């Protein structure tokens, strides 16, 4: 007769194996070219022999994996894993991220984060539910930033790819009117920053949301493709960082 302890240990081994198989699938999904058993073993912290067994087990379950030992493996397109098959670390990351947004996001995103946690609690396996209800991680409390212009409004402008007419106040209290092309909204522990192309300055600029007095979304769309605009912004930021790194450092 099987003891409860033995049954519990067996169930734990089965669950760990299932998680490992999904991790193998995830690695194959992310790979753009055949990935060797040695690479997979290194990522998972296991042996190549275990990887070979896992690949064989997945193939036996009709997972469309092509390749062989010594060459590498690749997952054929069109294969979908069941939704929300999360590992413990993935769940910790999702819960931590949701708590961060709930404490630092504007009201709309904070509400969405709480709704996300409620949905995750319902759909995850019972054995992982405690990681949602009593997580092993936490974030420090912060004082919410006061904003005249809603961050939700700015995110919507980015999604619509529309220009924004902005009244902005600098650190000295001087106000200027700008027309900007919003690129992305950066979230920090204290406040948010809008990265945008400024028509007035003919260059990329950052605008702190707490210094925005008012803003309106224009009917006119941004004339540059969103992906091209973001790529140009990234290139400009890389150049700026490289220039900063080359500046002579002061004496110790």
PDB file of N, CA, C and O in Angstrom, residues 165-225:
ATOM      1  N   UNK A 165      -0.058  68.302 -28.484  1.00  0.00           N
ATOM      2  CA  UNK A 165       0.206  69.710 -28.169  1.00  0.00           C
ATOM      3  C   UNK A 165       0.365  69.796 -26.658  1.00  0.00           C
ATOM      4  O   UNK A 165      -0.562  69.455 -25.917  1.00  0.00           O
ATOM      5  N   UNK A 166       1.513  70.275 -26.220  1.00  0.00           N
ATOM      6  CA  UNK A 166       1.868  70.183 -24.807  1.00  0.00           C
ATOM      7  C   UNK A 166       2.255  71.547 -24.239  1.00  0.00           C
ATOM      8  O   UNK A 166       2.983  72.312 -24.863  1.00  0.00           O
ATOM      9  N   UNK A 167       1.714  71.867 -23.057  1.00  0.00           N
ATOM     10  CA  UNK A 167       2.168  73.016 -22.284  1.00  0.00           C
ATOM     11  C   UNK A 167       3.027  72.448 -21.163  1.00  0.00           C
ATOM     12  O   UNK A 167       2.551  71.667 -20.346  1.00  0.00           O
ATOM     13  N   UNK A 168       4.298  72.869 -21.151  1.00  0.00           N
ATOM     14  CA  UNK A 168       5.273  72.249 -20.248  1.00  0.00           C
ATOM     15  C   UNK A 168       5.967  73.305 -19.404  1.00  0.00           C
ATOM     16  O   UNK A 168       6.299  74.390 -19.875  1.00  0.00           O
ATOM     17  N   UNK A 169       6.209  72.962 -18.156  1.00  0.00           N
ATOM     18  CA  UNK A 169       6.875  73.859 -17.226  1.00  0.00           C
ATOM     19  C   UNK A 169       8.236  73.279 -16.851  1.00  0.00           C
ATOM     20  O   UNK A 169       8.320  72.133 -16.385  1.00  0.00           O
ATOM     21  N   UNK A 170       9.302  74.073 -17.034  1.00  0.00           N
ATOM     22  CA  UNK A 170      10.635  73.553 -16.713  1.00  0.00           C
ATOM     23  C   UNK A 170      10.939  73.721 -15.228  1.00  0.00           C
ATOM     24  O   UNK A 170      10.084  74.178 -14.450  1.00  0.00           O
ATOM     25  N   UNK A 171      12.147  73.367 -14.843  1.00  0.00           N
ATOM     26  CA  UNK A 171      12.514  73.391 -13.430  1.00  0.00           C
ATOM     27  C   UNK A 171      12.472  74.764 -12.799  1.00  0.00           C
ATOM     28  O   UNK A 171      12.296  74.892 -11.576  1.00  0.00           O
ATOM     29  N   UNK A 172      12.630  75.805 -13.612  1.00  0.00           N
ATOM     30  CA  UNK A 172      12.610  77.175 -13.081  1.00  0.00           C
ATOM     31  C   UNK A 172      11.215  77.780 -13.067  1.00  0.00           C
ATOM     32  O   UNK A 172      11.035  78.920 -12.628  1.00  0.00           O
ATOM     33  N   UNK A 173      10.223  77.027 -13.583  1.00  0.00           N
ATOM     34  CA  UNK A 173       8.854  77.516 -13.596  1.00  0.00           C
ATOM     35  C   UNK A 173       8.424  78.173 -14.893  1.00  0.00           C
ATOM     36  O   UNK A 173       7.271  78.588 -15.031  1.00  0.00           O
ATOM     37  N   UNK A 174       9.335  78.265 -15.866  1.00  0.00           N
ATOM     38  CA  UNK A 174       8.993  78.859 -17.160  1.00  0.00           C
ATOM     39  C   UNK A 174       8.169  77.878 -17.980  1.00  0.00           C
ATOM     40  O   UNK A 174       8.496  76.685 -18.054  1.00  0.00           O
ATOM     41  N   UNK A 175       7.112  78.395 -18.626  1.00  0.00           N
ATOM     42  CA  UNK A 175       6.229  77.534 -19.419  1.00  0.00           C
ATOM     43  C   UNK A 175       6.463  77.732 -20.910  1.00  0.00           C
ATOM     44  O   UNK A 175       6.680  78.851 -21.372  1.00  0.00           O
ATOM     45  N   UNK A 176       6.410  76.621 -21.637  1.00  0.00           N
ATOM     46  CA  UNK A 176       6.546  76.666 -23.092  1.00  0.00           C
ATOM     47  C   UNK A 176       5.466  75.783 -23.709  1.00  0.00           C
ATOM     48  O   UNK A 176       4.964  74.859 -23.067  1.00  0.00           O
ATOM     49  N   UNK A 177       5.128  76.095 -24.958  1.00  0.00           N
ATOM     50  CA  UNK A 177       4.179  75.276 -25.703  1.00  0.00           C
ATOM     51  C   UNK A 177       4.955  74.470 -26.739  1.00  0.00           C
ATOM     52  O   UNK A 177       5.756  75.021 -27.489  1.00  0.00           O
ATOM     53  N   UNK A 178       4.724  73.191 -26.749  1.00  0.00           N
ATOM     54  CA  UNK A 178       5.453  72.299 -27.661  1.00  0.00           C
ATOM     55  C   UNK A 178       4.470  71.431 -28.444  1.00  0.00           C
ATOM     56  O   UNK A 178       3.358  71.162 -27.993  1.00  0.00           O
ATOM     57  N   UNK A 179       4.921  70.975 -29.614  1.00  0.00           N
ATOM     58  CA  UNK A 179       4.249  69.902 -30.338  1.00  0.00           C
ATOM     59  C   UNK A 179       5.249  68.757 -30.378  1.00  0.00           C
ATOM     60  O   UNK A 179       6.370  68.913 -30.888  1.00  0.00           O
ATOM     61  N   UNK A 180       4.870  67.629 -29.814  1.00  0.00           N
ATOM     62  CA  UNK A 180       5.807  66.503 -29.701  1.00  0.00           C
ATOM     63  C   UNK A 180       5.229  65.253 -30.338  1.00  0.00           C
ATOM     64  O   UNK A 180       4.006  65.100 -30.459  1.00  0.00           O
ATOM     65  N   UNK A 181       6.157  64.371 -30.730  1.00  0.00           N
ATOM     66  CA  UNK A 181       5.778  63.054 -31.255  1.00  0.00           C
ATOM     67  C   UNK A 181       6.092  62.025 -30.174  1.00  0.00           C
ATOM     68  O   UNK A 181       7.249  61.653 -29.988  1.00  0.00           O
ATOM     69  N   UNK A 182       5.119  61.573 -29.421  1.00  0.00           N
ATOM     70  CA  UNK A 182       5.387  60.653 -28.309  1.00  0.00           C
ATOM     71  C   UNK A 182       5.898  59.303 -28.794  1.00  0.00           C
ATOM     72  O   UNK A 182       5.395  58.749 -29.769  1.00  0.00           O
ATOM     73  N   UNK A 183       6.908  58.788 -28.095  1.00  0.00           N
ATOM     74  CA  UNK A 183       7.521  57.506 -28.475  1.00  0.00           C
ATOM     75  C   UNK A 183       7.228  56.435 -27.434  1.00  0.00           C
ATOM     76  O   UNK A 183       6.732  55.352 -27.750  1.00  0.00           O
ATOM     77  N   UNK A 184       7.546  56.736 -26.187  1.00  0.00           N
ATOM     78  CA  UNK A 184       7.232  55.785 -25.117  1.00  0.00           C
ATOM     79  C   UNK A 184       7.181  56.519 -23.790  1.00  0.00           C
ATOM     80  O   UNK A 184       7.720  57.621 -23.644  1.00  0.00           O
ATOM     81  N   UNK A 185       6.525  55.889 -22.832  1.00  0.00           N
ATOM     82  CA  UNK A 185       6.383  56.455 -21.501  1.00  0.00           C
ATOM     83  C   UNK A 185       7.193  55.611 -20.534  1.00  0.00           C
ATOM     84  O   UNK A 185       6.931  54.417 -20.360  1.00  0.00           O
ATOM     85  N   UNK A 186       8.210  56.227 -19.919  1.00  0.00           N
ATOM     86  CA  UNK A 186       9.075  55.509 -18.997  1.00  0.00           C
ATOM     87  C   UNK A 186       8.583  55.636 -17.561  1.00  0.00           C
ATOM     88  O   UNK A 186       8.272  56.741 -17.102  1.00  0.00           O
ATOM     89  N   UNK A 187       8.505  54.508 -16.863  1.00  0.00           N
ATOM     90  CA  UNK A 187       8.020  54.484 -15.476  1.00  0.00           C
ATOM     91  C   UNK A 187       9.196  54.338 -14.525  1.00  0.00           C
ATOM     92  O   UNK A 187      10.051  53.463 -14.690  1.00  0.00           O
ATOM     93  N   UNK A 188       9.237  55.209 -13.512  1.00  0.00           N
ATOM     94  CA  UNK A 188      10.268  55.178 -12.489  1.00  0.00           C
ATOM     95  C   UNK A 188       9.607  55.014 -11.121  1.00  0.00           C
ATOM     96  O   UNK A 188       8.384  55.073 -11.001  1.00  0.00           O
ATOM     97  N   UNK A 189      10.440  54.827 -10.106  1.00  0.00           N
ATOM     98  CA  UNK A 189       9.897  54.745  -8.752  1.00  0.00           C
ATOM     99  C   UNK A 189       9.150  56.028  -8.389  1.00  0.00           C
ATOM    100  O   UNK A 189       8.110  55.993  -7.730  1.00  0.00           O
ATOM    101  N   UNK A 190       9.700  57.158  -8.812  1.00  0.00           N
ATOM    102  CA  UNK A 190       9.064  58.442  -8.520  1.00  0.00           C
ATOM    103  C   UNK A 190       8.795  59.169  -9.835  1.00  0.00           C
ATOM    104  O   UNK A 190       9.683  59.792 -10.402  1.00  0.00           O
ATOM    105  N   UNK A 191       7.589  59.054 -10.330  1.00  0.00           N
ATOM    106  CA  UNK A 191       7.206  59.779 -11.535  1.00  0.00           C
ATOM    107  C   UNK A 191       7.424  59.012 -12.819  1.00  0.00           C
ATOM    108  O   UNK A 191       7.920  57.882 -12.835  1.00  0.00           O
ATOM    109  N   UNK A 192       7.062  59.684 -13.921  1.00  0.00           N
ATOM    110  CA  UNK A 192       7.152  59.103 -15.251  1.00  0.00           C
ATOM    111  C   UNK A 192       7.764  60.118 -16.203  1.00  0.00           C
ATOM    112  O   UNK A 192       7.683  61.338 -15.978  1.00  0.00           O
ATOM    113  N   UNK A 193       8.352  59.623 -17.279  1.00  0.00           N
ATOM    114  CA  UNK A 193       8.989  60.485 -18.267  1.00  0.00           C
ATOM    115  C   UNK A 193       8.526  60.077 -19.662  1.00  0.00           C
ATOM    116  O   UNK A 193       8.522  58.893 -20.006  1.00  0.00           O
ATOM    117  N   UNK A 194       8.136  61.072 -20.457  1.00  0.00           N
ATOM    118  CA  UNK A 194       7.734  60.829 -21.837  1.00  0.00           C
ATOM    119  C   UNK A 194       8.911  61.104 -22.759  1.00  0.00           C
ATOM    120  O   UNK A 194       9.474  62.206 -22.759  1.00  0.00           O
ATOM    121  N   UNK A 195       9.309  60.096 -23.522  1.00  0.00           N
ATOM    122  CA  UNK A 195      10.330  60.279 -24.550  1.00  0.00           C
ATOM    123  C   UNK A 195       9.616  60.671 -25.839  1.00  0.00           C
ATOM    124  O   UNK A 195       8.648  60.010 -26.231  1.00  0.00           O
ATOM    125  N   UNK A 196      10.078  61.736 -26.480  1.00  0.00           N
ATOM    126  CA  UNK A 196       9.374  62.223 -27.665  1.00  0.00           C
ATOM    127  C   UNK A 196      10.309  63.026 -28.556  1.00  0.00           C
ATOM    128  O   UNK A 196      11.349  63.526 -28.116  1.00  0.00           O
ATOM    129  N   UNK A 197       9.915  63.166 -29.821  1.00  0.00           N
ATOM    130  CA  UNK A 197      10.578  64.093 -30.741  1.00  0.00           C
ATOM    131  C   UNK A 197       9.884  65.429 -30.592  1.00  0.00           C
ATOM    132  O   UNK A 197       8.662  65.529 -30.675  1.00  0.00           O
ATOM    133  N   UNK A 198      10.663  66.472 -30.323  1.00  0.00           N
ATOM    134  CA  UNK A 198      10.112  67.808 -30.110  1.00  0.00           C
ATOM    135  C   UNK A 198      10.273  68.636 -31.390  1.00  0.00           C
ATOM    136  O   UNK A 198      11.405  68.855 -31.851  1.00  0.00           O
ATOM    137  N   UNK A 199       9.153  69.079 -31.980  1.00  0.00           N
ATOM    138  CA  UNK A 199       9.222  69.886 -33.188  1.00  0.00           C
ATOM    139  C   UNK A 199       9.886  71.227 -32.913  1.00  0.00           C
ATOM    140  O   UNK A 199      10.599  71.763 -33.763  1.00  0.00           O
ATOM    141  N   UNK A 200       9.689  71.780 -31.721  1.00  0.00           N
ATOM    142  CA  UNK A 200      10.257  73.076 -31.360  1.00  0.00           C
ATOM    143  C   UNK A 200      11.783  73.014 -31.296  1.00  0.00           C
ATOM    144  O   UNK A 200      12.470  73.950 -31.729  1.00  0.00           O
ATOM    145  N   UNK A 201      12.331  71.922 -30.763  1.00  0.00           N
ATOM    146  CA  UNK A 201      13.774  71.785 -30.596  1.00  0.00           C
ATOM    147  C   UNK A 201      14.429  70.962 -31.714  1.00  0.00           C
ATOM    148  O   UNK A 201      15.642  70.821 -31.757  1.00  0.00           O
ATOM    149  N   UNK A 202      13.589  70.386 -32.584  1.00  0.00           N
ATOM    150  CA  UNK A 202      14.090  69.538 -33.676  1.00  0.00           C
ATOM    151  C   UNK A 202      15.020  68.447 -33.146  1.00  0.00           C
ATOM    152  O   UNK A 202      16.124  68.225 -33.662  1.00  0.00           O
ATOM    153  N   UNK A 203      14.589  67.799 -32.099  1.00  0.00           N
ATOM    154  CA  UNK A 203      15.396  66.740 -31.514  1.00  0.00           C
ATOM    155  C   UNK A 203      14.602  65.942 -30.505  1.00  0.00           C
ATOM    156  O   UNK A 203      13.465  66.297 -30.150  1.00  0.00           O
ATOM    157  N   UNK A 204      15.199  64.858 -30.031  1.00  0.00           N
ATOM    158  CA  UNK A 204      14.547  64.017 -29.029  1.00  0.00           C
ATOM    159  C   UNK A 204      14.706  64.653 -27.655  1.00  0.00           C
ATOM    160  O   UNK A 204      15.774  65.131 -27.293  1.00  0.00           O
ATOM    161  N   UNK A 205      13.623  64.647 -26.902  1.00  0.00           N
ATOM    162  CA  UNK A 205      13.626  65.244 -25.575  1.00  0.00           C
ATOM    163  C   UNK A 205      12.834  64.348 -24.619  1.00  0.00           C
ATOM    164  O   UNK A 205      12.042  63.497 -25.032  1.00  0.00           O
ATOM    165  N   UNK A 206      13.070  64.580 -23.306  1.00  0.00           N
ATOM    166  CA  UNK A 206      12.326  63.884 -22.264  1.00  0.00           C
ATOM    167  C   UNK A 206      11.489  64.903 -21.504  1.00  0.00           C
ATOM    168  O   UNK A 206      11.961  65.985 -21.167  1.00  0.00           O
ATOM    169  N   UNK A 207      10.232  64.524 -21.218  1.00  0.00           N
ATOM    170  CA  UNK A 207       9.317  65.423 -20.518  1.00  0.00           C
ATOM    171  C   UNK A 207       8.761  64.722 -19.289  1.00  0.00           C
ATOM    172  O   UNK A 207       8.157  63.647 -19.394  1.00  0.00           O
ATOM    173  N   UNK A 208       8.984  65.327 -18.119  1.00  0.00           N
ATOM    174  CA  UNK A 208       8.492  64.756 -16.872  1.00  0.00           C
ATOM    175  C   UNK A 208       6.997  65.012 -16.755  1.00  0.00           C
ATOM    176  O   UNK A 208       6.523  66.135 -16.940  1.00  0.00           O
ATOM    177  N   UNK A 209       6.241  63.972 -16.442  1.00  0.00           N
ATOM    178  CA  UNK A 209       4.782  64.104 -16.436  1.00  0.00           C
ATOM    179  C   UNK A 209       4.278  65.073 -15.377  1.00  0.00           C
ATOM    180  O   UNK A 209       3.260  65.729 -15.564  1.00  0.00           O
ATOM    181  N   UNK A 210       4.993  65.196 -14.247  1.00  0.00           N
ATOM    182  CA  UNK A 210       4.524  66.102 -13.199  1.00  0.00           C
ATOM    183  C   UNK A 210       4.716  67.569 -13.585  1.00  0.00           C
ATOM    184  O   UNK A 210       4.188  68.466 -12.909  1.00  0.00           O
ATOM    185  N   UNK A 211       5.469  67.830 -14.668  1.00  0.00           N
ATOM    186  CA  UNK A 211       5.660  69.207 -15.137  1.00  0.00           C
ATOM    187  C   UNK A 211       4.775  69.547 -16.332  1.00  0.00           C
ATOM    188  O   UNK A 211       4.849  70.656 -16.865  1.00  0.00           O
ATOM    189  N   UNK A 212       3.961  68.584 -16.765  1.00  0.00           N
ATOM    190  CA  UNK A 212       3.034  68.849 -17.859  1.00  0.00           C
ATOM    191  C   UNK A 212       1.807  69.578 -17.312  1.00  0.00           C
ATOM    192  O   UNK A 212       1.153  69.096 -16.395  1.00  0.00           O
ATOM    193  N   UNK A 213       1.508  70.744 -17.877  1.00  0.00           N
ATOM    194  CA  UNK A 213       0.374  71.541 -17.415  1.00  0.00           C
ATOM    195  C   UNK A 213      -0.903  71.116 -18.130  1.00  0.00           C
ATOM    196  O   UNK A 213      -1.966  70.978 -17.519  1.00  0.00           O
ATOM    197  N   UNK A 214      -0.812  70.910 -19.435  1.00  0.00           N
ATOM    198  CA  UNK A 214      -1.963  70.450 -20.212  1.00  0.00           C
ATOM    199  C   UNK A 214      -1.467  69.779 -21.479  1.00  0.00           C
ATOM    200  O   UNK A 214      -0.312  69.979 -21.897  1.00  0.00           O
ATOM    201  N   UNK A 215      -2.318  69.003 -22.099  1.00  0.00           N
ATOM    202  CA  UNK A 215      -1.946  68.306 -23.328  1.00  0.00           C
ATOM    203  C   UNK A 215      -3.197  67.963 -24.125  1.00  0.00           C
ATOM    204  O   UNK A 215      -4.259  67.696 -23.543  1.00  0.00           O
ATOM    205  N   UNK A 216      -3.070  67.988 -25.435  1.00  0.00           N
ATOM    206  CA  UNK A 216      -4.165  67.625 -26.336  1.00  0.00           C
ATOM    207  C   UNK A 216      -3.614  66.741 -27.441  1.00  0.00           C
ATOM    208  O   UNK A 216      -2.513  66.991 -27.970  1.00  0.00           O
ATOM    209  N   UNK A 217      -4.370  65.713 -27.771  1.00  0.00           N
ATOM    210  CA  UNK A 217      -3.981  64.856 -28.887  1.00  0.00           C
ATOM    211  C   UNK A 217      -4.453  65.504 -30.174  1.00  0.00           C
ATOM    212  O   UNK A 217      -5.634  65.838 -30.319  1.00  0.00           O
ATOM    213  N   UNK A 218      -3.535  65.700 -31.118  1.00  0.00           N
ATOM    214  CA  UNK A 218      -3.891  66.308 -32.395  1.00  0.00           C
ATOM    215  C   UNK A 218      -4.516  65.281 -33.323  1.00  0.00           C
ATOM    216  O   UNK A 218      -4.277  64.079 -33.201  1.00  0.00           O
ATOM    217  N   UNK A 219      -5.305  65.783 -34.262  1.00  0.00           N
ATOM    218  CA  UNK A 219      -5.903  64.894 -35.246  1.00  0.00           C
ATOM    219  C   UNK A 219      -4.837  64.377 -36.219  1.00  0.00           C
ATOM    220  O   UNK A 219      -4.986  63.292 -36.795  1.00  0.00           O
ATOM    221  N   UNK A 220      -3.769  65.138 -36.366  1.00  0.00           N
ATOM    222  CA  UNK A 220      -2.708  64.777 -37.301  1.00  0.00           C
ATOM    223  C   UNK A 220      -1.844  63.645 -36.764  1.00  0.00           C
ATOM    224  O   UNK A 220      -1.350  63.703 -35.644  1.00  0.00           O
ATOM    225  N   UNK A 221      -1.684  62.607 -37.567  1.00  0.00           N
ATOM    226  CA  UNK A 221      -0.822  61.500 -37.189  1.00  0.00           C
ATOM    227  C   UNK A 221       0.639  61.886 -37.358  1.00  0.00           C
ATOM    228  O   UNK A 221       0.983  62.767 -38.150  1.00  0.00           O
ATOM    229  N   UNK A 222       1.487  61.223 -36.616  1.00  0.00           N
ATOM    230  CA  UNK A 222       2.931  61.435 -36.753  1.00  0.00           C
ATOM    231  C   UNK A 222       3.349  60.950 -38.143  1.00  0.00           C
ATOM    232  O   UNK A 222       3.024  59.815 -38.525  1.00  0.00           O
ATOM    233  N   UNK A 223       4.048  61.780 -38.918  1.00  0.00           N
ATOM    234  CA  UNK A 223       4.350  61.410 -40.304  1.00  0.00           C
ATOM    235  C   UNK A 223       5.343  60.269 -40.457  1.00  0.00           C
ATOM    236  O   UNK A 223       5.400  59.629 -41.507  1.00  0.00           O
ATOM    237  N   UNK A 224       6.136  59.998 -39.435  1.00  0.00           N
ATOM    238  CA  UNK A 224       7.150  58.946 -39.504  1.00  0.00           C
ATOM    239  C   UNK A 224       6.610  57.639 -38.946  1.00  0.00           C
ATOM    240  O   UNK A 224       5.883  57.625 -37.954  1.00  0.00           O
ATOM    241  N   UNK A 225       6.968  56.537 -39.595  1.00  0.00           N
ATOM    242  CA  UNK A 225       6.569  55.211 -39.126  1.00  0.00           C
ATOM    243  C   UNK A 225       7.005  55.004 -37.678  1.00  0.00           C
ATOM    244  O   UNK A 225       8.108  55.389 -37.292  1.00  0.00           O
TER     245      UNK A 225
END
